[in-house]
Amino acid sequence: MSDSTLRLEQQSLSARWLGEPLLAFANGVAHPDPKVGIPEAGPSSLGTFGHREVVWIGLVGAAEGLDVVRAFLDSAADGVDGDGSHYPFPGFRSDRGFRSELRVGDADTALITAAECQSLLETTKGQRARFEELLDTLDDRVRRLAGAEVPVDLVLVVLPYDVARRCGTADYLEQGRPVHRDLHAAFKARCMQHRMPTQMIWESTSQVADDSPTERSHRADVAWDLFTAMYFKADGRPWSPAELPEGTCFVGIDFYQPPGGDPAARASLAQVFAETGDAFVLRGAPLRADRSPTRHLDADEAATLITTVRQQYERYFQRQPRHMVVHKRTPFSRAERAGFLEGLFDIEFDLAAVRPSDQMRLLRNGKYPPQRGTLYRYGDDSYLYTTGTLAVAGLYPNEHLSEPLNVTDHVGHSSYDRVLQDILLLTKMNWNSGRYAEQMPVTLEFAERVGEVLTETGPDHQPEAKYAYYL
């Protein structure tokens, strides 16, 4: 009699901790946490041409909201106390924190009048009309500040809550096709034409200047996020990677819907980050029209895009990259891989697909979930926790159960561990906030937001490469 017993293949399970990448701050200080490194030493651009001893900001908004924001900025610049779960904010003064001063000149405020707010909220107007009226109003105020005899470094826009809620998005039909527009993306695209970085906040966010702190909006956390973003958008570098070789370049490849065409069409974009932390954005060409919607490039498109990235890198840094790492959310097709390899044939490179995975999670004995930086393998699959319990602080800063990343399709010169450690580092390179880390590496973290801005730039307008214009 034949043996009909079902035999299941036993899968192996292993787990280990990769450690925490270091960040660089002023005076050679290195530490894993920005909220320790900046108070101790100052931002990494301190003492360089990128550091501003004074950051001049312009303000746009309704009078009442701007009064609240001014009060918060003035108070928080001296520092904000923390508690057992929140780091204190060290301040934004020449002798502490970011070692810089925030200034608003008498002529650096552009009001949205009460009559304009009333007009924007007029119930007889359609959604699209309100959206475009608000966009035109904000564009006018930023244009004034950007065109002043002494322009500001960046503009802080404070939107009244009702205006943001009623006018912040628009959904309508154009030539029979549905269109969705978001104020953040449309406004960033407009301000790009004035070469003016901006920071948008709602009045409800700034109210923490007067309200009691809560778990979700502690005043110290709001200050960290806001001042870090403003320092970055004024050309400062809050922190930098500490241990990357010179000539390292990371590229995130993603796709967006180009303006004015088939809703199913796709165009490519690239977010590029150097070992210094400097970053820029490139808009790729629309994918071939005779192909069905896809999130893949053909070989020629991949080769052309990565060659353009290399050319832009050389113009920006006056040198060729030595090592390029390409990240993508979807697995590389055979044609994509061939195209990228063609464009990278003469330098070191790595390709890796990076995406969140809910297929499997690791449980840990104790109070908190697995530590950030935990790598576990089950059979042939590997998963990396880029969020989770922080080994440095012993805290779990996330509101929900962490979801690991699945990193696959690696081809290139580096070890798999090196690829994972670089991803872990890049999750800490979001200068648009003071958070410890994001789930995705910065090469891919903001791809959707960047794509929305590129959609608003129009096919005939060449978007600016500067990364700060998109955030």
Tab-separated table of C-alpha atoms in Angstrom:
chain	number	residue	atom	x	y	z
A	1	MET	CA	0.000	0.000	0.000
A	2	SER	CA	1.339	3.418	-0.884
A	3	ASP	CA	1.932	5.934	1.873
A	4	SER	CA	-0.715	8.641	1.402
A	5	THR	CA	0.249	10.619	4.511
A	6	LEU	CA	0.388	14.355	3.813
A	7	ARG	CA	3.819	15.744	4.624
A	8	LEU	CA	4.109	19.506	5.177
A	9	GLU	CA	7.409	21.218	4.571
A	10	GLN	CA	8.661	22.816	7.767
A	11	GLN	CA	9.532	26.503	7.395
A	12	SER	CA	12.347	28.026	9.406
A	13	LEU	CA	11.836	31.180	11.469
A	14	SER	CA	14.600	33.506	12.658
A	15	ALA	CA	14.741	37.048	13.971
A	16	ARG	CA	17.463	39.564	14.820
A	17	TRP	CA	17.907	43.277	15.385
A	18	LEU	CA	19.828	45.329	12.807
A	19	GLY	CA	20.586	48.224	15.138
A	20	GLU	CA	19.718	51.896	14.748
A	21	PRO	CA	21.407	54.092	12.103
A	22	LEU	CA	23.154	57.236	13.334
A	23	LEU	CA	22.348	60.764	12.225
A	24	ALA	CA	24.864	63.594	11.991
A	25	PHE	CA	24.461	66.964	13.693
A	26	ALA	CA	26.702	70.004	14.126
A	27	ASN	CA	30.268	69.747	15.434
A	28	GLY	CA	30.618	66.079	14.536
A	29	VAL	CA	27.960	64.883	16.967
A	30	ALA	CA	26.168	61.670	15.954
A	31	HIS	CA	23.056	60.231	17.583
A	32	PRO	CA	20.107	58.098	16.454
A	33	ASP	CA	17.467	60.606	17.613
A	34	PRO	CA	17.014	64.157	16.208
A	35	LYS	CA	15.309	65.187	19.434
A	36	VAL	CA	18.565	64.495	21.258
A	37	GLY	CA	21.080	65.575	18.596
A	38	ILE	CA	19.614	69.015	17.844
A	39	PRO	CA	19.373	70.181	21.478
A	40	GLU	CA	22.877	68.886	22.176
A	41	ALA	CA	24.748	70.183	19.109
A	42	GLY	CA	22.442	72.038	16.720
A	43	PRO	CA	21.357	71.109	13.185
A	44	SER	CA	23.857	69.538	10.804
A	45	SER	CA	24.004	72.627	8.559
A	46	LEU	CA	25.111	74.867	11.456
A	47	GLY	CA	28.351	76.555	10.405
A	48	THR	CA	27.689	76.047	6.679
A	49	PHE	CA	26.192	78.239	3.947
A	50	GLY	CA	22.888	76.400	4.356
A	51	HIS	CA	22.352	77.661	7.894
A	52	ARG	CA	20.360	80.856	8.371
A	53	GLU	CA	21.072	82.850	11.505
A	54	VAL	CA	17.726	84.529	10.871
A	55	VAL	CA	14.818	82.869	9.054
A	56	TRP	CA	12.377	85.426	7.671
A	57	ILE	CA	8.850	84.126	7.235
A	58	GLY	CA	5.786	85.607	5.628
A	59	LEU	CA	2.310	84.979	6.989
A	60	VAL	CA	-0.889	84.504	4.993
A	61	GLY	CA	-4.272	84.032	6.645
A	62	ALA	CA	-7.189	85.640	8.458
A	63	ALA	CA	-6.301	88.127	11.195
A	64	GLU	CA	-7.582	86.084	14.147
A	65	GLY	CA	-5.776	82.915	13.111
A	66	LEU	CA	-2.530	84.771	12.465
A	67	ASP	CA	-2.645	86.275	15.957
A	68	VAL	CA	-2.837	82.772	17.437
A	69	VAL	CA	0.023	81.539	15.255
A	70	ARG	CA	2.241	84.499	16.110
A	71	ALA	CA	1.675	83.835	19.807
A	72	PHE	CA	2.523	80.159	19.373
A	73	LEU	CA	5.678	80.876	17.340
A	74	ASP	CA	6.916	83.451	19.841
A	75	SER	CA	6.294	81.159	22.805
A	76	ALA	CA	7.590	77.945	21.232
A	77	ALA	CA	10.770	79.630	19.966
A	78	ASP	CA	11.874	79.856	23.603
A	79	GLY	CA	11.254	76.125	24.072
A	80	VAL	CA	8.347	73.885	25.048
A	81	ASP	CA	8.293	71.527	28.022
A	82	GLY	CA	7.812	67.820	27.419
A	83	ASP	CA	6.729	64.993	29.685
A	84	GLY	CA	7.331	61.284	30.134
A	85	SER	CA	6.029	60.491	26.647
A	86	HIS	CA	7.077	63.599	24.686
A	87	TYR	CA	10.505	65.129	24.193
A	88	PRO	CA	10.735	68.835	25.082
A	89	PHE	CA	11.220	71.179	22.152
A	90	PRO	CA	14.569	72.991	22.656
A	91	GLY	CA	13.570	76.219	20.943
A	92	PHE	CA	14.453	78.223	17.850
A	93	ARG	CA	16.905	80.800	19.149
A	94	SER	CA	20.507	81.671	18.386
A	95	ASP	CA	21.660	80.075	21.658
A	96	ARG	CA	19.534	76.930	21.694
A	97	GLY	CA	17.757	74.351	19.581
A	98	PHE	CA	18.136	75.148	15.892
A	99	ARG	CA	20.553	78.032	16.683
A	100	SER	CA	18.532	80.397	14.510
A	101	GLU	CA	16.004	83.193	14.986
A	102	LEU	CA	12.546	83.355	13.436
A	103	ARG	CA	11.468	86.817	12.293
A	104	VAL	CA	8.320	88.304	10.762
A	105	GLY	CA	8.692	91.820	9.361
A	106	ASP	CA	5.962	94.466	9.437
A	107	ALA	CA	5.431	94.080	5.694
A	108	ASP	CA	5.577	90.280	5.705
A	109	THR	CA	1.895	89.623	6.455
A	110	ALA	CA	-0.734	89.261	3.727
A	111	LEU	CA	-4.243	89.060	5.133
A	112	ILE	CA	-7.221	87.143	3.857
A	113	THR	CA	-10.001	89.572	4.705
A	114	ALA	CA	-13.276	88.759	6.431
A	115	ALA	CA	-15.117	89.646	3.225
A	116	GLU	CA	-12.968	87.196	1.255
A	117	CYS	CA	-13.633	84.435	3.799
A	118	GLN	CA	-17.358	85.138	3.581
A	119	SER	CA	-17.198	84.978	-0.209
A	120	LEU	CA	-15.321	81.664	-0.089
A	121	LEU	CA	-18.017	80.159	2.131
A	122	GLU	CA	-20.912	81.375	-0.011
A	123	THR	CA	-23.323	78.452	-0.246
A	124	THR	CA	-24.550	79.365	-3.730
A	125	LYS	CA	-21.109	78.659	-5.200
A	126	GLY	CA	-20.154	75.243	-6.435
A	127	GLN	CA	-17.303	73.202	-5.023
A	128	ARG	CA	-15.010	73.892	-7.973
A	129	ALA	CA	-15.680	77.637	-7.858
A	130	ARG	CA	-14.880	77.843	-4.133
A	131	PHE	CA	-11.719	75.767	-4.599
A	132	GLU	CA	-10.379	77.889	-7.443
A	133	GLU	CA	-11.297	81.147	-5.692
A	134	LEU	CA	-9.322	80.101	-2.612
A	135	LEU	CA	-6.414	78.957	-4.772
A	136	ASP	CA	-6.351	82.306	-6.606
A	137	THR	CA	-6.553	84.210	-3.312
A	138	LEU	CA	-3.631	82.328	-1.764
A	139	ASP	CA	-1.610	82.600	-4.961
A	140	ASP	CA	-2.105	86.360	-4.976
A	141	ARG	CA	-0.898	86.733	-1.371
A	142	VAL	CA	2.181	84.547	-1.874
A	143	ARG	CA	3.030	86.371	-5.101
A	144	ARG	CA	3.053	89.674	-3.192
A	145	LEU	CA	5.412	88.330	-0.529
A	146	ALA	CA	7.674	86.630	-3.076
A	147	GLY	CA	7.877	89.800	-5.161
A	148	ALA	CA	8.735	92.131	-2.281
A	149	GLU	CA	11.951	94.140	-2.416
A	150	VAL	CA	13.319	91.902	0.343
A	151	PRO	CA	11.487	88.563	-0.077
A	152	VAL	CA	10.980	86.177	2.812
A	153	ASP	CA	12.592	82.736	3.075
A	154	LEU	CA	9.278	80.912	3.229
A	155	VAL	CA	5.567	81.584	3.662
A	156	LEU	CA	3.423	80.119	6.426
A	157	VAL	CA	-0.229	79.849	5.396
A	158	VAL	CA	-2.817	79.609	8.164
A	159	LEU	CA	-6.206	78.538	6.830
A	160	PRO	CA	-9.391	79.117	8.848
A	161	TYR	CA	-10.906	75.748	9.672
A	162	ASP	CA	-14.231	76.369	7.902
A	163	VAL	CA	-12.468	77.611	4.768
A	164	ALA	CA	-10.126	74.601	4.689
A	165	ARG	CA	-13.023	72.187	5.230
A	166	ARG	CA	-15.324	73.722	2.607
A	167	CYS	CA	-12.752	74.711	-0.028
A	168	GLY	CA	-9.863	72.293	0.453
A	169	THR	CA	-10.878	69.757	-2.203
A	170	ALA	CA	-12.845	69.776	-5.434
A	171	ASP	CA	-14.500	66.939	-7.342
A	172	TYR	CA	-16.062	67.679	-10.709
A	173	LEU	CA	-16.381	66.491	-14.291
A	174	GLU	CA	-14.238	67.860	-17.089
A	175	GLN	CA	-14.943	66.700	-20.631
A	176	GLY	CA	-16.978	63.892	-19.103
A	177	ARG	CA	-14.131	62.668	-16.915
A	178	PRO	CA	-14.065	62.817	-13.111
A	179	VAL	CA	-11.450	65.165	-11.631
A	180	HIS	CA	-10.310	65.269	-8.013
A	181	ARG	CA	-8.152	68.154	-6.821
A	182	ASP	CA	-6.490	68.785	-3.486
A	183	LEU	CA	-5.623	72.285	-2.276
A	184	HIS	CA	-2.220	71.283	-0.907
A	185	ALA	CA	-1.056	69.959	-4.281
A	186	ALA	CA	-2.566	72.782	-6.347
A	187	PHE	CA	-1.175	75.447	-4.027
A	188	LYS	CA	2.322	73.907	-4.020
A	189	ALA	CA	2.314	73.879	-7.822
A	190	ARG	CA	1.329	77.561	-7.933
A	191	CYS	CA	3.976	78.603	-5.411
A	192	MET	CA	6.605	76.708	-7.360
A	193	GLN	CA	6.194	79.333	-10.096
A	194	HIS	CA	7.149	82.001	-7.548
A	195	ARG	CA	10.040	79.842	-6.263
A	196	MET	CA	8.664	80.182	-2.773
A	197	PRO	CA	8.610	77.314	-0.223
A	198	THR	CA	5.453	77.226	1.872
A	199	GLN	CA	4.108	75.579	4.992
A	200	MET	CA	0.357	75.110	5.398
A	201	ILE	CA	-1.354	74.643	8.757
A	202	TRP	CA	-4.967	74.774	9.902
A	203	GLU	CA	-6.034	77.161	12.619
A	204	SER	CA	-7.178	74.132	14.639
A	205	THR	CA	-3.558	72.891	14.773
A	206	SER	CA	-2.253	76.189	16.060
A	207	GLN	CA	-4.864	76.276	18.822
A	208	VAL	CA	-2.604	74.051	20.931
A	209	ALA	CA	-0.895	77.317	21.810
A	210	ASP	CA	-3.793	77.907	24.190
A	211	ASP	CA	-5.353	74.478	24.755
A	212	SER	CA	-4.266	71.846	27.208
A	213	PRO	CA	-1.952	69.310	25.536
A	214	THR	CA	-3.426	65.985	24.483
A	215	GLU	CA	-1.829	62.689	23.559
A	216	ARG	CA	-2.300	63.426	19.854
A	217	SER	CA	-1.382	67.118	19.796
A	218	HIS	CA	1.152	67.841	22.497
A	219	ARG	CA	2.555	71.360	22.122
A	220	ALA	CA	6.125	70.062	22.057
A	221	ASP	CA	5.321	67.669	19.179
A	222	VAL	CA	3.588	70.426	17.201
A	223	ALA	CA	6.614	72.681	17.728
A	224	TRP	CA	9.049	69.967	16.639
A	225	ASP	CA	7.081	69.303	13.438
A	226	LEU	CA	6.529	72.936	12.514
A	227	PHE	CA	9.978	74.358	13.257
A	228	THR	CA	11.811	71.395	11.706
A	229	ALA	CA	9.846	71.831	8.478
A	230	MET	CA	10.409	75.587	8.407
A	231	TYR	CA	14.153	75.246	9.003
A	232	PHE	CA	14.386	72.723	6.146
A	233	LYS	CA	12.326	74.885	3.781
A	234	ALA	CA	14.613	77.840	4.520
A	235	ASP	CA	17.462	75.745	3.027
A	236	GLY	CA	18.714	74.390	6.340
A	237	ARG	CA	19.575	70.749	6.964
A	238	PRO	CA	18.187	69.604	10.335
A	239	TRP	CA	20.205	66.367	10.311
A	240	SER	CA	22.147	64.240	7.832
A	241	PRO	CA	23.053	60.584	7.379
A	242	ALA	CA	26.130	59.887	9.485
A	243	GLU	CA	27.949	57.046	7.762
A	244	LEU	CA	27.179	56.938	4.031
A	245	PRO	CA	30.085	56.883	1.554
A	246	GLU	CA	30.540	59.943	-0.645
A	247	GLY	CA	28.794	59.623	-3.992
A	248	THR	CA	25.896	57.520	-2.684
A	249	CYS	CA	22.602	58.318	-4.380
A	250	PHE	CA	19.169	56.889	-3.564
A	251	VAL	CA	16.349	57.011	-6.107
A	252	GLY	CA	12.667	56.271	-5.536
A	253	ILE	CA	10.680	55.419	-8.668
A	254	ASP	CA	6.902	55.753	-8.708
A	255	PHE	CA	4.048	56.788	-10.971
A	256	TYR	CA	1.328	59.431	-11.134
A	257	GLN	CA	-1.511	60.470	-13.387
A	258	PRO	CA	-0.353	63.118	-15.861
A	259	PRO	CA	-2.625	66.171	-16.305
A	260	GLY	CA	-5.222	66.498	-19.011
A	261	GLY	CA	-5.119	62.951	-20.297
A	262	ASP	CA	-6.695	59.560	-19.893
A	263	PRO	CA	-7.451	58.903	-16.194
A	264	ALA	CA	-5.878	55.470	-16.649
A	265	ALA	CA	-2.619	56.895	-18.020
A	266	ARG	CA	0.596	56.946	-15.997
A	267	ALA	CA	3.820	58.935	-15.976
A	268	SER	CA	6.957	58.231	-13.966
A	269	LEU	CA	8.591	60.328	-11.260
A	270	ALA	CA	11.860	60.038	-9.385
A	271	GLN	CA	12.733	61.291	-5.907
A	272	VAL	CA	16.507	61.526	-5.540
A	273	PHE	CA	18.515	61.748	-2.289
A	274	ALA	CA	22.267	62.126	-1.919
A	275	GLU	CA	24.415	60.988	0.995
A	276	THR	CA	24.434	64.593	2.261
A	277	GLY	CA	20.641	64.609	2.539
A	278	ASP	CA	20.218	66.971	-0.424
A	279	ALA	CA	17.222	66.002	-2.536
A	280	PHE	CA	15.465	66.799	-5.787
A	281	VAL	CA	12.507	65.604	-7.860
A	282	LEU	CA	12.370	64.643	-11.539
A	283	ARG	CA	9.287	64.201	-13.695
A	284	GLY	CA	9.594	61.346	-16.152
A	285	ALA	CA	7.879	61.027	-19.496
A	286	PRO	CA	4.340	59.650	-19.826
A	287	LEU	CA	4.310	55.916	-20.364
A	288	ARG	CA	3.603	54.719	-23.855
A	289	ALA	CA	-0.001	55.408	-24.845
A	290	ASP	CA	-0.493	52.054	-26.545
A	291	ARG	CA	0.031	50.161	-23.301
A	292	SER	CA	-2.631	49.289	-20.736
A	293	PRO	CA	-2.376	50.999	-17.326
A	294	THR	CA	0.602	49.643	-15.416
A	295	ARG	CA	3.060	50.447	-12.691
A	296	HIS	CA	6.040	49.329	-14.703
A	297	LEU	CA	8.417	50.914	-17.202
A	298	ASP	CA	9.640	49.260	-20.353
A	299	ALA	CA	13.401	48.874	-20.859
A	300	ASP	CA	13.853	52.120	-22.818
A	301	GLU	CA	11.812	54.142	-20.314
A	302	ALA	CA	13.776	52.758	-17.369
A	303	ALA	CA	17.132	53.423	-19.058
A	304	THR	CA	16.107	56.962	-20.036
A	305	LEU	CA	14.802	57.829	-16.567
A	306	ILE	CA	17.864	56.596	-14.673
A	307	THR	CA	20.179	58.307	-17.171
A	308	THR	CA	18.305	61.583	-16.607
A	309	VAL	CA	18.687	61.132	-12.853
A	310	ARG	CA	22.432	60.674	-13.277
A	311	GLN	CA	22.701	63.795	-15.428
A	312	GLN	CA	20.733	65.869	-12.909
A	313	TYR	CA	22.869	64.524	-10.057
A	314	GLU	CA	26.040	65.540	-11.907
A	315	ARG	CA	24.701	69.069	-12.541
A	316	TYR	CA	23.665	69.412	-8.900
A	317	PHE	CA	26.830	68.034	-7.258
A	318	GLN	CA	29.424	68.599	-10.002
A	319	ARG	CA	30.460	64.955	-9.833
A	320	GLN	CA	29.254	61.555	-10.940
A	321	PRO	CA	27.530	59.254	-8.446
A	322	ARG	CA	29.565	56.265	-7.344
A	323	HIS	CA	26.733	54.099	-6.064
A	324	MET	CA	23.037	54.365	-6.973
A	325	VAL	CA	20.281	52.558	-5.103
A	326	VAL	CA	16.869	52.335	-6.794
A	327	HIS	CA	13.704	51.690	-4.763
A	328	LYS	CA	10.300	50.893	-6.180
A	329	ARG	CA	6.981	49.914	-4.568
A	330	THR	CA	6.243	47.118	-7.033
A	331	PRO	CA	8.478	44.225	-8.084
A	332	PHE	CA	10.754	44.963	-11.013
A	333	SER	CA	9.633	43.554	-14.314
A	334	ARG	CA	12.246	41.876	-16.493
A	335	ALA	CA	12.202	44.857	-18.874
A	336	GLU	CA	12.532	47.402	-16.043
A	337	ARG	CA	15.486	45.588	-14.568
A	338	ALA	CA	17.206	45.401	-17.959
A	339	GLY	CA	16.678	49.136	-18.539
A	340	PHE	CA	18.009	50.162	-15.141
A	341	LEU	CA	21.031	47.894	-15.501
A	342	GLU	CA	21.755	49.448	-18.892
A	343	GLY	CA	21.735	52.943	-17.363
A	344	LEU	CA	23.895	51.892	-14.399
A	345	PHE	CA	26.377	49.634	-16.177
A	346	ASP	CA	29.505	51.614	-15.201
A	347	ILE	CA	28.864	52.259	-11.480
A	348	GLU	CA	27.897	50.256	-8.408
A	349	PHE	CA	24.137	49.875	-7.949
A	350	ASP	CA	21.366	48.111	-6.047
A	351	LEU	CA	17.716	47.586	-6.996
A	352	ALA	CA	15.080	46.676	-4.398
A	353	ALA	CA	11.281	46.540	-4.243
A	354	VAL	CA	9.954	47.944	-0.944
A	355	ARG	CA	6.346	47.680	0.191
A	356	PRO	CA	4.351	47.262	3.422
A	357	SER	CA	3.098	43.770	4.146
A	358	ASP	CA	0.234	42.556	6.332
A	359	GLN	CA	0.825	38.894	5.485
A	360	MET	CA	2.685	38.135	8.680
A	361	ARG	CA	3.558	39.935	11.905
A	362	LEU	CA	5.912	39.176	14.741
A	363	LEU	CA	4.674	39.101	18.337
A	364	ARG	CA	6.990	39.876	21.211
A	365	ASN	CA	6.835	39.051	24.894
A	366	GLY	CA	6.649	42.150	27.027
A	367	LYS	CA	4.855	45.463	27.158
A	368	TYR	CA	5.502	46.695	23.621
A	369	PRO	CA	5.584	45.271	20.056
A	370	PRO	CA	8.872	44.392	18.287
A	371	GLN	CA	11.660	46.946	18.224
A	372	ARG	CA	12.135	49.093	15.176
A	373	GLY	CA	14.990	47.547	13.213
A	374	THR	CA	13.874	43.963	13.828
A	375	LEU	CA	14.395	41.693	10.823
A	376	TYR	CA	12.684	38.338	10.744
A	377	ARG	CA	12.701	35.635	8.117
A	378	TYR	CA	10.084	32.963	7.568
A	379	GLY	CA	11.119	30.524	4.898
A	380	ASP	CA	12.250	32.525	1.883
A	381	ASP	CA	10.484	35.753	2.913
A	382	SER	CA	12.049	38.578	4.963
A	383	TYR	CA	10.279	41.351	6.856
A	384	LEU	CA	11.747	44.518	8.353
A	385	TYR	CA	10.123	46.604	11.093
A	386	THR	CA	10.824	50.256	10.356
A	387	THR	CA	8.355	51.385	13.012
A	388	GLY	CA	7.894	49.855	16.434
A	389	THR	CA	9.346	50.157	19.903
A	390	LEU	CA	12.338	52.510	19.954
A	391	ALA	CA	15.411	50.940	21.479
A	392	VAL	CA	16.876	54.391	22.195
A	393	ALA	CA	13.925	55.703	24.213
A	394	GLY	CA	12.134	52.519	25.238
A	395	LEU	CA	8.878	53.991	23.923
A	396	TYR	CA	6.286	52.858	21.408
A	397	PRO	CA	5.310	56.087	19.582
A	398	ASN	CA	2.789	54.566	17.150
A	399	GLU	CA	-0.974	54.664	17.537
A	400	HIS	CA	-1.552	51.324	15.808
A	401	LEU	CA	0.144	47.949	15.576
A	402	SER	CA	3.237	48.264	13.407
A	403	GLU	CA	3.293	46.723	9.951
A	404	PRO	CA	6.648	45.505	8.575
A	405	LEU	CA	8.117	46.088	5.131
A	406	ASN	CA	8.742	43.299	2.665
A	407	VAL	CA	11.970	44.012	0.743
A	408	THR	CA	12.331	41.837	-2.346
A	409	ASP	CA	13.827	41.658	-5.831
A	410	HIS	CA	17.272	42.756	-4.655
A	411	VAL	CA	19.863	42.828	-7.398
A	412	GLY	CA	23.190	44.628	-7.108
A	413	HIS	CA	26.559	45.035	-5.468
A	414	SER	CA	25.659	45.393	-1.777
A	415	SER	CA	24.758	42.712	0.730
A	416	TYR	CA	21.092	42.276	1.597
A	417	ASP	CA	21.831	43.535	5.117
A	418	ARG	CA	23.343	46.726	3.684
A	419	VAL	CA	20.231	47.315	1.587
A	420	LEU	CA	18.016	46.883	4.657
A	421	GLN	CA	20.169	49.162	6.823
A	422	ASP	CA	19.979	51.882	4.165
A	423	ILE	CA	16.190	51.571	4.094
A	424	LEU	CA	16.114	51.863	7.880
A	425	LEU	CA	18.225	55.025	7.626
A	426	LEU	CA	16.034	56.550	4.911
A	427	THR	CA	12.925	56.182	7.065
A	428	LYS	CA	14.561	58.822	9.328
A	429	MET	CA	15.141	61.403	6.584
A	430	ASN	CA	11.751	63.122	6.585
A	431	TRP	CA	12.583	66.773	7.269
A	432	ASN	CA	8.956	67.793	6.975
A	433	SER	CA	8.470	66.889	10.628
A	434	GLY	CA	10.382	66.086	13.782
A	435	ARG	CA	9.178	62.471	13.977
A	436	TYR	CA	11.729	59.793	14.753
A	437	ALA	CA	10.966	57.710	11.665
A	438	GLU	CA	8.365	56.897	9.033
A	439	GLN	CA	7.302	53.475	7.853
A	440	MET	CA	8.564	53.922	4.281
A	441	PRO	CA	11.992	55.203	3.200
A	442	VAL	CA	11.943	58.831	2.107
A	443	THR	CA	12.632	57.699	-1.471
A	444	LEU	CA	9.032	56.436	-1.576
A	445	GLU	CA	7.320	58.046	1.433
A	446	PHE	CA	6.067	61.144	-0.394
A	447	ALA	CA	5.631	59.723	-3.893
A	448	GLU	CA	1.851	60.151	-3.889
A	449	ARG	CA	2.087	63.734	-2.652
A	450	VAL	CA	4.803	64.609	-5.170
A	451	GLY	CA	2.743	63.025	-7.932
A	452	GLU	CA	-0.284	65.150	-7.010
A	453	VAL	CA	1.822	68.303	-7.274
A	454	LEU	CA	3.239	67.215	-10.622
A	455	THR	CA	-0.311	66.629	-11.862
A	456	GLU	CA	-1.101	70.274	-11.075
A	457	THR	CA	1.956	71.698	-12.848
A	458	GLY	CA	0.562	71.018	-16.311
A	459	PRO	CA	2.331	69.412	-19.267
A	460	ASP	CA	3.824	72.658	-20.580
A	461	HIS	CA	5.361	73.837	-17.301
A	462	GLN	CA	8.726	72.444	-16.212
A	463	PRO	CA	8.436	71.781	-12.460
A	464	GLU	CA	11.151	72.888	-10.102
A	465	ALA	CA	13.492	70.155	-8.907
A	466	LYS	CA	13.901	71.509	-5.359
A	467	TYR	CA	12.368	69.005	-2.952
A	468	ALA	CA	11.131	71.571	-0.436
A	469	TYR	CA	8.614	72.929	-2.963
A	470	TYR	CA	6.624	69.703	-2.838
A	471	LEU	CA	6.163	69.248	0.937
